[in-house]
Coordinates of C-alpha atoms in Angstrom, one line a residue:
Chain A
D276 CA -25.8 -24.3 -13.4
I277 CA -22.7 -23.1 -11.6
Q278 CA -22.8 -19.4 -10.9
M279 CA -19.6 -17.4 -11.2
T280 CA -19.3 -14.1 -9.3
Q281 CA -16.4 -11.7 -9.9
S282 CA -15.3 -8.8 -7.7
P283 CA -15.0 -6.0 -8.1
S284 CA -17.2 -5.2 -11.1
S285 CA -14.9 -2.4 -12.0
L286 CA -11.5 -1.2 -10.8
S287 CA -9.4 1.9 -11.4
A288 CA -5.6 1.5 -11.3
S289 CA -2.4 3.1 -12.5
V290 CA 0.4 1.9 -14.8
G291 CA 2.8 -0.1 -12.7
D292 CA 0.2 -1.1 -10.0
R293 CA -0.5 -4.6 -8.9
V294 CA -4.2 -5.6 -9.1
T295 CA -6.1 -8.6 -8.1
I296 CA -9.5 -9.7 -9.4
T297 CA -11.5 -12.4 -7.5
C298 CA -13.8 -15.0 -8.9
R299 CA -16.0 -17.2 -6.7
A300 CA -17.9 -20.3 -7.9
S301 CA -21.3 -21.3 -6.4
Q302 CA -19.9 -24.8 -5.8
S303 CA -16.5 -26.5 -5.9
I304 CA -14.9 -26.6 -9.4
S305 CA -11.5 -27.9 -8.4
T306 CA -9.1 -26.0 -10.7
Y307 CA -11.4 -25.9 -13.7
L308 CA -11.2 -22.2 -13.9
N309 CA -10.0 -20.0 -16.8
W310 CA -9.4 -16.3 -17.3
Y311 CA -9.9 -14.1 -20.4
Q312 CA -9.1 -10.6 -21.3
Q313 CA -11.4 -8.7 -23.7
K314 CA -10.8 -5.3 -25.3
P315 CA -13.6 -3.3 -26.9
G316 CA -14.6 -4.6 -30.3
K317 CA -12.4 -7.7 -29.9
A318 CA -12.9 -11.4 -29.1
P319 CA -11.9 -12.6 -25.7
K320 CA -8.3 -13.8 -25.3
L321 CA -7.3 -16.7 -23.1
L322 CA -4.8 -15.7 -20.4
I323 CA -4.9 -18.4 -17.7
Y324 CA -6.2 -22.0 -17.9
A325 CA -6.7 -24.6 -15.2
A326 CA -6.6 -21.8 -12.5
S327 CA -2.8 -21.2 -12.7
N328 CA -1.4 -22.1 -16.1
L329 CA -0.2 -19.2 -18.3
Q330 CA -1.4 -19.5 -21.9
S331 CA 1.4 -19.5 -24.5
G332 CA 2.4 -16.0 -25.4
V333 CA 0.8 -14.3 -22.4
P334 CA 3.2 -12.0 -20.4
S335 CA 4.4 -13.4 -17.1
R336 CA 2.9 -10.4 -15.2
F337 CA -0.4 -12.3 -15.3
S338 CA -0.8 -15.0 -12.8
G339 CA -3.7 -17.1 -11.4
S340 CA -4.3 -19.0 -8.3
G341 CA -7.0 -20.8 -6.3
S342 CA -9.0 -24.0 -6.2
G343 CA -12.4 -25.2 -5.0
T344 CA -14.6 -22.1 -5.1
D345 CA -12.2 -19.1 -4.8
F346 CA -9.8 -17.9 -7.4
T347 CA -7.7 -14.8 -8.2
L348 CA -6.2 -13.2 -11.2
T349 CA -3.2 -11.0 -10.4
I350 CA -1.5 -8.5 -12.7
T351 CA 1.8 -7.4 -11.4
G352 CA 3.1 -4.2 -12.9
L353 CA 0.1 -3.0 -15.0
Q354 CA 0.9 -1.9 -18.6
P355 CA -1.2 0.4 -20.7
E356 CA -2.4 -2.5 -22.9
D357 CA -3.8 -4.3 -19.8
F358 CA -6.7 -1.9 -19.4
A359 CA -9.6 -4.1 -20.5
T360 CA -12.4 -6.3 -19.2
Y361 CA -11.6 -9.6 -17.6
Y362 CA -13.8 -12.7 -17.3
C363 CA -13.5 -15.9 -15.4
Q364 CA -15.0 -19.1 -16.8
Q365 CA -15.7 -22.4 -15.2
S366 CA -15.1 -25.6 -17.2
S367 CA -16.1 -28.1 -14.5
S368 CA -19.5 -28.9 -15.9
I369 CA -21.9 -28.1 -18.7
P370 CA -23.2 -25.5 -19.2
I371 CA -19.9 -23.6 -19.1
T372 CA -20.5 -20.3 -17.3
F373 CA -18.7 -17.0 -17.1
G374 CA -18.4 -14.4 -14.5
Q375 CA -20.0 -11.0 -15.2
G376 CA -16.7 -9.4 -15.9
T377 CA -14.4 -6.9 -14.2
R378 CA -13.7 -3.7 -16.1
L379 CA -10.1 -2.4 -15.4
E380 CA -9.8 1.3 -16.1
I381 CA -7.0 3.7 -16.0
K382 CA -6.9 5.9 -12.9
Chain B
Q481 CA -1.8 -21.5 -36.9
V482 CA -5.5 -22.1 -37.4
Q483 CA -7.7 -19.0 -37.5
L484 CA -11.5 -19.1 -37.2
V485 CA -13.3 -16.9 -39.8
Q486 CA -17.0 -16.2 -39.3
S487 CA -19.7 -15.1 -41.7
G488 CA -20.9 -11.5 -41.9
A489 CA -23.4 -9.5 -39.9
E490 CA -27.1 -10.3 -40.1
V491 CA -30.3 -8.4 -39.5
K492 CA -33.3 -10.7 -38.9
K493 CA -37.0 -10.3 -38.1
P494 CA -38.4 -11.6 -34.9
G495 CA -39.6 -15.2 -35.3
S496 CA -37.1 -16.0 -38.1
S497 CA -33.9 -18.0 -37.9
V498 CA -30.2 -17.1 -38.4
K499 CA -27.3 -19.4 -39.5
V500 CA -23.8 -18.3 -38.7
S501 CA -20.7 -20.1 -40.1
C502 CA -17.2 -20.5 -38.7
K503 CA -14.5 -21.7 -41.0
A504 CA -11.1 -22.9 -40.1
S505 CA -8.4 -21.0 -42.1
G506 CA -4.9 -22.2 -42.3
G507 CA -5.7 -25.7 -41.1
T508 CA -8.6 -27.9 -40.0
F509 CA -10.5 -28.5 -36.8
S510 CA -8.8 -31.9 -36.4
N511 CA -10.4 -33.4 -33.3
Y512 CA -10.8 -30.1 -31.5
G513 CA -14.2 -29.0 -30.3
I514 CA -15.8 -25.8 -31.4
S515 CA -18.2 -23.9 -29.2
W516 CA -20.5 -20.9 -29.7
V517 CA -20.5 -18.1 -27.2
R518 CA -22.6 -15.0 -27.5
Q519 CA -22.4 -11.5 -26.0
A520 CA -25.3 -9.1 -25.9
P521 CA -24.5 -5.4 -26.3
G522 CA -22.6 -4.2 -23.2
Q523 CA -23.1 -7.6 -21.5
G524 CA -21.1 -10.6 -20.5
L525 CA -20.4 -13.9 -22.2
Q526 CA -22.9 -16.8 -22.6
W527 CA -22.0 -20.3 -23.8
M528 CA -24.6 -21.8 -26.1
G529 CA -23.2 -25.1 -27.0
G530 CA -20.5 -26.9 -29.0
I531 CA -19.5 -29.8 -31.3
I532 CA -16.5 -32.0 -31.9
P533 CA -16.7 -32.1 -35.7
I534 CA -14.7 -35.3 -36.2
F535 CA -17.0 -37.2 -33.8
G536 CA -20.2 -35.3 -34.4
A537 CA -20.6 -35.1 -30.6
R538 CA -22.7 -32.1 -29.5
K539 CA -23.7 -30.4 -26.2
Y540 CA -26.1 -27.6 -25.8
A541 CA -26.9 -25.3 -22.9
Q542 CA -30.4 -26.0 -21.6
K543 CA -31.4 -22.4 -22.1
F544 CA -31.1 -22.8 -25.9
Q545 CA -32.2 -26.4 -26.2
G546 CA -34.7 -26.7 -28.9
R547 CA -33.8 -23.4 -30.5
V548 CA -30.1 -23.9 -31.4
T549 CA -28.5 -26.4 -33.8
I550 CA -24.8 -26.8 -34.2
A551 CA -23.6 -28.7 -37.2
T552 CA -20.4 -29.3 -39.2
D553 CA -19.3 -29.7 -42.8
E554 CA -16.0 -31.4 -42.5
S555 CA -15.3 -31.2 -46.3
T556 CA -15.1 -27.4 -45.9
S557 CA -13.8 -27.3 -42.3
T558 CA -16.9 -25.2 -41.4
V559 CA -19.1 -25.3 -38.3
Y560 CA -22.5 -23.7 -38.4
M561 CA -24.8 -22.4 -35.6
E562 CA -28.5 -21.9 -36.4
L563 CA -30.7 -20.2 -33.9
S564 CA -34.5 -20.2 -34.5
S565 CA -37.5 -18.3 -33.2
L566 CA -35.4 -15.2 -32.9
R567 CA -36.5 -12.5 -30.5
S568 CA -35.0 -9.1 -29.7
E569 CA -33.1 -10.5 -26.7
D570 CA -31.1 -12.6 -29.2
T571 CA -29.4 -9.4 -30.5
A572 CA -25.8 -10.1 -29.8
I573 CA -22.3 -10.8 -31.2
Y574 CA -21.9 -14.5 -31.7
Y575 CA -18.4 -16.0 -31.4
C576 CA -17.1 -19.4 -32.3
A577 CA -14.2 -20.6 -30.3
R578 CA -11.9 -23.6 -30.4
E579 CA -11.2 -25.8 -27.4
L580 CA -7.7 -25.7 -25.8
Y581 CA -7.6 -29.5 -25.5
S582 CA -8.5 -31.9 -28.3
G583 CA -11.3 -34.4 -28.1
V584 CA -13.3 -32.6 -25.4
L585 CA -16.1 -30.1 -25.1
G586 CA -16.5 -27.6 -22.4
N587 CA -13.0 -26.5 -21.5
A588 CA -11.0 -23.4 -22.1
F589 CA -11.0 -21.7 -25.5
D590 CA -7.8 -20.6 -27.1
I591 CA -8.8 -19.5 -30.6
W592 CA -11.8 -17.3 -31.2
G593 CA -13.5 -16.1 -34.4
Q594 CA -13.9 -12.4 -35.0
G595 CA -17.5 -12.4 -34.0
T596 CA -20.7 -12.0 -36.0
M597 CA -23.2 -9.3 -35.1
V598 CA -26.8 -10.6 -35.3
T599 CA -29.5 -7.9 -34.9
V600 CA -33.1 -9.0 -34.4
S601 CA -35.5 -6.1 -35.2

């Protein structure tokens, strides 16, 4: 199975900040990398697919980059509704695997 | 826009089985795959397996092989996930999720059900 490791596990930031979350795969996954946002009591929401493609309806302050084993999710200009937990997910091979999550908290 | 509506919460005894349903509302699955992802309390996301209803093609995570069965009833646009030999570690929220791309399994998930809490106690 491909292991996905996110860093940091948690992060404190303020409204308006620029934050970056990193995801590393245990082997190359090309650009088969997706990002989700999850708020308490809710299902995950797809933000970015294929490493850098913004899902329909997702604000442009979210962006993704990377290929191979190293990927980043960047939020430029944090908004109050962005405080949540973020997960990366590889879709290169079965079984699909997720990172452990990054909890983004208000400073 | 299709929505995925899941069945209600369940409380089960260890050793028993649970069957959770996921119904397409406002449309059908067409040729989109449906996967099941679970989340233990306070934990991350774990993919269990999926099915492309129109083709009947299935894939399961090795971890759950032999304990999980994913099936479909196309007449009612419903996908089912049955997990057997339940143990306390299976206590989790179980989500169904639709593939972003049609005709494939194991990609990104753009539509999620509301989740079904399964408690094994």
